């Protein structure tokens, strides 16, 4: 042990702080280094997490720099932006169909309740009717959807309610409850789309349909159900009549074809008979031109035989060429030779 060691031991024994001070300085340095490393890691993590964002295939993202839109909507995938809130990415569901319910509210368990303040409307003939509408829409412009209005869904619902009431007020209650539903849906759709275009809130209407339409009282409901039942019976009767018609048409056509063929056959027989008569007449006329007197007399006798088939004709061939018809059988009581 040398002199320095003895001095150090004495200094330590006398209460000096040499070795302890060295230990404290090293500990402080180690803590400081650890804090710096942790701070660097935290800053790096913040930079990474605030500069990366992902967009799925049903979304688009709008980039803003200090609150101002500076980037077009970004497609799906992994993307980067400036960290620490300098740039922000606002993702919007654009390829997702969303709905607005007017006149009712449905729940995930499949049940629904009526909202009469929305469904009760006045018709063109001053009747009251309850009509429920289902409205389907999606985002068409993410920038307008995010920044053109505070709550575009509420605007869409208000526009839809206003246009629905305008259209319903121009129809009779019978048309609303029965045959006019498709026409009403078409007119409401056109009106809503036109107004949405003027508002430019980034939404587009994809479908609107009447979920239910009924009068407000049970008595009127029963009456309209009877009307619908009568219409269904009418349609059933018409369908049965059409089926019977389709069944009988082939039979009637076959019978008509048969009659046409018979008529054609008779017509052809008449034509053939006429041709035959003409040929006979022409042949007779040819003979007549050769022997007019004989032919005329023969025709006379043949005509008499046809007119009086029961008589016997006697020809008197004298020099004066006078012919007589003598019914001698009735006087002689028998044949005369």
XYZ file of C-alpha atoms in Angstrom:
337
model
C 0.000 0.000 0.000
C 1.554 3.308 -1.006
C 1.196 6.767 0.383
C -1.592 7.836 -1.930
C -3.737 4.898 -0.938
C -3.283 5.778 2.698
C -4.303 9.376 1.947
C -7.400 8.239 0.152
C -8.334 5.937 2.981
C -7.838 8.712 5.468
C -9.863 11.087 3.390
C -12.673 8.564 3.183
C -12.504 7.819 6.829
C -12.599 11.482 7.691
C -15.932 11.967 5.798
C -14.624 13.196 2.364
C -16.984 12.770 -0.788
C -14.508 11.872 -3.527
C -15.734 8.422 -4.697
C -19.406 9.272 -4.161
C -19.206 12.390 -6.292
C -17.697 10.391 -9.124
C -20.534 7.853 -8.886
C -23.261 10.580 -8.903
C -21.794 12.253 -11.964
C -21.748 8.971 -13.888
C -25.339 8.211 -12.879
C -26.508 11.636 -13.966
C -24.776 11.263 -17.276
C -26.376 7.861 -17.844
C -29.834 9.190 -16.957
C -29.374 12.151 -19.257
C -28.369 9.893 -22.123
C -31.362 7.647 -21.523
C -33.727 10.621 -21.476
C -32.272 11.945 -24.710
C -32.618 8.555 -26.394
C -36.206 8.191 -25.194
C -37.000 11.715 -26.376
C -35.502 10.983 -29.765
C -37.505 7.766 -30.023
C -40.706 9.559 -29.010
C -40.087 12.315 -31.548
C -39.322 9.736 -34.215
C -42.483 7.821 -33.363
C -44.526 11.020 -33.488
C -43.013 11.867 -36.866
C -43.760 8.399 -38.182
C -47.297 8.188 -36.847
C -48.208 11.746 -37.859
C -46.781 11.436 -41.356
C -48.323 8.103 -42.362
C -51.935 7.257 -43.085
C -53.810 4.518 -44.924
C -56.912 4.610 -47.102
C -59.002 1.517 -47.869
C -60.695 0.748 -51.161
C -64.004 2.261 -50.022
C -62.499 5.589 -48.980
C -60.846 8.685 -50.338
C -58.690 11.122 -48.403
C -58.450 14.901 -48.672
C -55.150 16.523 -47.636
C -55.198 19.906 -45.856
C -52.186 22.060 -44.975
C -52.822 24.358 -41.999
C -56.543 23.839 -42.589
C -56.526 24.637 -46.320
C -57.196 21.942 -48.928
C -53.927 21.392 -50.778
C -54.292 17.925 -52.202
C -56.753 16.104 -54.370
C -58.539 13.067 -52.937
C -56.071 10.241 -52.417
C -56.805 6.716 -53.574
C -56.495 3.581 -51.444
C -53.168 2.422 -49.998
C -50.381 3.736 -47.720
C -49.560 7.460 -48.020
C -47.372 10.104 -46.327
C -47.911 13.699 -45.263
C -46.110 16.375 -43.306
C -46.001 15.531 -39.557
C -46.928 17.416 -36.386
C -50.330 18.449 -37.732
C -48.899 20.559 -40.522
C -50.885 18.412 -42.921
C -53.969 16.395 -42.094
C -55.663 13.569 -43.972
C -59.474 13.489 -43.843
C -60.817 10.103 -44.955
C -64.329 9.877 -46.379
C -66.384 6.793 -47.240
C -67.187 7.340 -50.929
C -67.950 3.814 -52.144
C -70.426 3.073 -49.364
C -74.187 3.382 -49.816
C -75.798 5.121 -46.859
C -79.462 5.630 -46.015
C -81.879 8.170 -44.648
C -85.231 7.012 -43.234
C -88.192 9.386 -43.476
C -91.364 8.536 -41.572
C -89.891 5.647 -39.624
C -86.781 4.532 -37.754
C -85.370 1.019 -38.008
C -83.132 -0.768 -35.514
C -80.396 -3.409 -35.938
C -82.662 -6.127 -34.519
C -85.046 -5.736 -37.452
C -87.764 -3.764 -35.692
C -88.894 -0.260 -36.566
C -91.049 2.517 -35.142
C -93.161 5.074 -36.944
C -92.235 8.765 -36.869
C -95.593 10.403 -37.575
C -94.169 13.932 -37.574
C -92.284 12.984 -40.733
C -94.737 10.581 -42.392
C -98.039 12.480 -42.040
C -98.743 14.575 -45.161
C -101.625 16.354 -46.920
C -102.644 15.142 -50.374
C -103.900 17.126 -53.356
C -107.538 16.404 -52.454
C -106.978 17.582 -48.861
C -106.784 14.163 -47.272
C -104.185 13.036 -44.754
C -101.923 10.114 -45.521
C -98.941 8.472 -43.846
C -96.082 7.805 -46.282
C -92.674 6.328 -45.356
C -89.695 6.858 -47.655
C -86.331 5.120 -47.869
C -83.545 7.334 -49.263
C -80.175 5.915 -50.338
C -77.168 8.111 -51.122
C -73.376 8.201 -51.289
C -70.581 10.783 -51.286
C -69.798 12.102 -54.759
C -67.282 14.866 -53.878
C -65.226 14.432 -50.672
C -64.028 18.056 -50.629
C -67.551 19.460 -50.833
C -68.790 16.858 -48.349
C -66.166 17.907 -45.774
C -66.047 21.670 -46.198
C -69.099 22.957 -48.117
C -71.536 22.426 -45.244
C -71.497 21.535 -41.580
C -73.846 18.538 -41.746
C -74.682 17.446 -45.305
C -76.768 14.462 -44.140
C -79.219 16.742 -42.345
C -79.386 18.977 -45.416
C -80.152 15.949 -47.577
C -82.925 14.802 -45.243
C -84.473 18.280 -45.123
C -84.341 18.575 -48.914
C -85.904 15.131 -49.296
C -88.712 15.911 -46.849
C -89.515 19.193 -48.571
C -89.640 17.711 -52.060
C -91.626 14.680 -50.889
C -94.306 16.925 -49.369
C -94.427 19.056 -52.521
C -94.976 16.013 -54.735
C -97.453 14.313 -52.394
C -99.531 17.500 -52.240
C -100.125 17.295 -56.009
C -101.587 13.755 -56.021
C -104.941 12.350 -54.994
C -105.020 10.028 -52.018
C -106.225 7.109 -54.179
C -103.204 7.442 -56.479
C -100.795 7.670 -53.548
C -102.150 4.518 -51.941
C -102.587 2.456 -55.116
C -101.284 3.042 -58.629
C -99.263 6.280 -58.414
C -96.334 5.132 -56.288
C -93.823 4.613 -59.094
C -94.622 7.967 -60.659
C -94.335 9.703 -57.274
C -90.945 8.091 -56.632
C -89.676 9.243 -60.021
C -90.785 12.849 -59.519
C -89.385 13.009 -55.982
C -86.050 11.644 -57.190
C -85.757 14.246 -59.964
C -86.661 17.093 -57.592
C -84.165 16.043 -54.897
C -81.312 15.570 -57.382
C -81.935 18.983 -58.914
C -81.861 20.724 -55.523
C -78.778 18.813 -54.362
C -76.925 19.970 -57.472
C -77.642 23.576 -56.547
C -76.478 23.108 -52.938
C -73.212 21.336 -53.890
C -72.801 19.463 -50.620
C -70.944 16.507 -52.141
C -73.800 13.989 -51.944
C -75.584 12.168 -54.745
C -78.959 10.428 -54.510
C -78.844 6.800 -55.678
C -82.340 5.556 -54.828
C -85.588 6.619 -53.249
C -88.666 4.459 -52.775
C -91.903 4.414 -50.851
C -91.670 1.926 -48.005
C -95.294 2.167 -46.966
C -98.338 4.332 -47.630
C -101.555 4.141 -45.668
C -104.379 6.388 -44.480
C -104.282 7.538 -40.854
C -107.473 5.801 -39.571
C -108.366 2.124 -39.290
C -111.682 2.563 -41.108
C -110.038 4.125 -44.126
C -107.298 1.490 -44.058
C -109.936 -1.251 -44.137
C -111.712 0.460 -47.052
C -108.522 0.715 -49.066
C -107.682 -2.882 -48.294
C -111.062 -3.826 -49.722
C -110.276 -1.792 -52.829
C -106.927 -3.532 -53.192
C -108.599 -6.912 -52.730
C -111.126 -6.058 -55.436
C -108.322 -5.004 -57.776
C -106.493 -8.244 -57.127
C -109.690 -10.193 -57.853
C -110.061 -8.177 -61.044
C -106.528 -9.043 -62.084
C -107.148 -12.694 -61.268
C -110.327 -12.722 -63.375
C -108.544 -11.021 -66.249
C -105.735 -13.553 -66.070
C -108.220 -16.426 -66.061
C -110.021 -14.922 -69.048
C -106.743 -14.515 -70.890
C -105.842 -18.119 -70.121
C -109.226 -19.281 -71.438
C -108.745 -17.138 -74.529
C -105.323 -18.637 -75.153
C -106.832 -22.083 -74.720
C -109.741 -21.479 -77.097
C -107.876 -19.552 -79.779
C -106.169 -22.632 -81.292
C -109.511 -24.483 -81.417
C -111.238 -21.516 -83.041
C -108.392 -21.086 -85.512
C -108.538 -24.782 -86.428
C -112.307 -24.583 -86.914
C -111.921 -21.435 -89.012
C -109.234 -23.094 -91.125
C -111.515 -26.095 -91.667
C -114.388 -23.880 -92.739
C -112.108 -21.915 -95.033
C -110.899 -25.131 -96.615
C -114.492 -26.337 -97.067
C -115.475 -23.032 -98.599
C -112.463 -23.187 -100.890
C -113.450 -26.703 -101.901
C -117.019 -25.607 -102.667
C -115.777 -22.569 -104.532
C -113.501 -24.707 -106.657
C -116.392 -27.130 -107.346
C -118.574 -24.252 -108.430
C -115.807 -22.980 -110.682
C -115.289 -26.419 -112.171
C -119.022 -26.868 -112.676
C -119.243 -23.485 -114.346
C -116.331 -24.352 -116.600
C -118.096 -27.618 -117.427
C -121.354 -25.793 -118.207
C -119.516 -23.314 -120.380
C -117.821 -26.162 -122.251
C -121.161 -27.898 -122.749
C -122.751 -24.685 -123.953
C -119.923 -24.020 -126.341
C -120.183 -27.586 -127.698
C -123.956 -27.207 -128.051
C -123.528 -23.868 -129.729
C -121.113 -25.431 -132.190
C -123.761 -28.034 -133.056
C -126.388 -25.343 -133.228
C -124.428 -23.426 -135.801
C -124.246 -26.569 -137.907
C -127.983 -27.548 -137.592
C -129.925 -24.759 -135.934
C -133.414 -26.272 -136.412
C -132.585 -29.747 -135.162
C -130.595 -28.442 -132.238
C -133.360 -26.068 -131.253
C -135.968 -28.834 -131.320
C -133.752 -31.184 -129.312
C -133.215 -28.511 -126.726
C -136.979 -27.958 -126.615
C -137.715 -31.640 -125.995
C -135.000 -31.921 -123.350
C -136.404 -28.915 -121.578
C -139.891 -30.410 -121.627
C -138.561 -33.675 -120.161
C -136.936 -31.758 -117.336
C -140.025 -29.669 -116.638
C -142.480 -32.585 -116.921
C -140.511 -35.729 -116.136
C -143.630 -37.919 -115.837
C -144.957 -37.449 -119.354
C -144.246 -39.349 -122.508
C -143.249 -37.300 -125.553
C -144.496 -38.227 -129.007
C -142.963 -36.675 -132.078
C -145.166 -36.225 -135.115
C -142.885 -36.160 -138.121
C -145.182 -35.002 -140.883
C -144.392 -32.932 -143.839
C -145.506 -29.761 -142.158
C -142.893 -30.461 -139.430
C -145.319 -29.789 -136.653
C -144.371 -31.222 -133.240
C -146.936 -32.060 -130.592
C -146.808 -33.094 -126.985
C -149.586 -35.579 -126.363
C -150.076 -37.060 -122.871
C -151.839 -40.034 -124.382
C -151.117 -42.359 -121.445
C -153.765 -40.718 -119.294
C -156.419 -41.301 -122.013
C -155.364 -44.724 -123.192
C -154.673 -46.155 -119.744
C -151.315 -47.558 -120.710
C -148.339 -47.245 -122.983
C -149.004 -46.284 -126.569
C -146.726 -47.656 -129.241
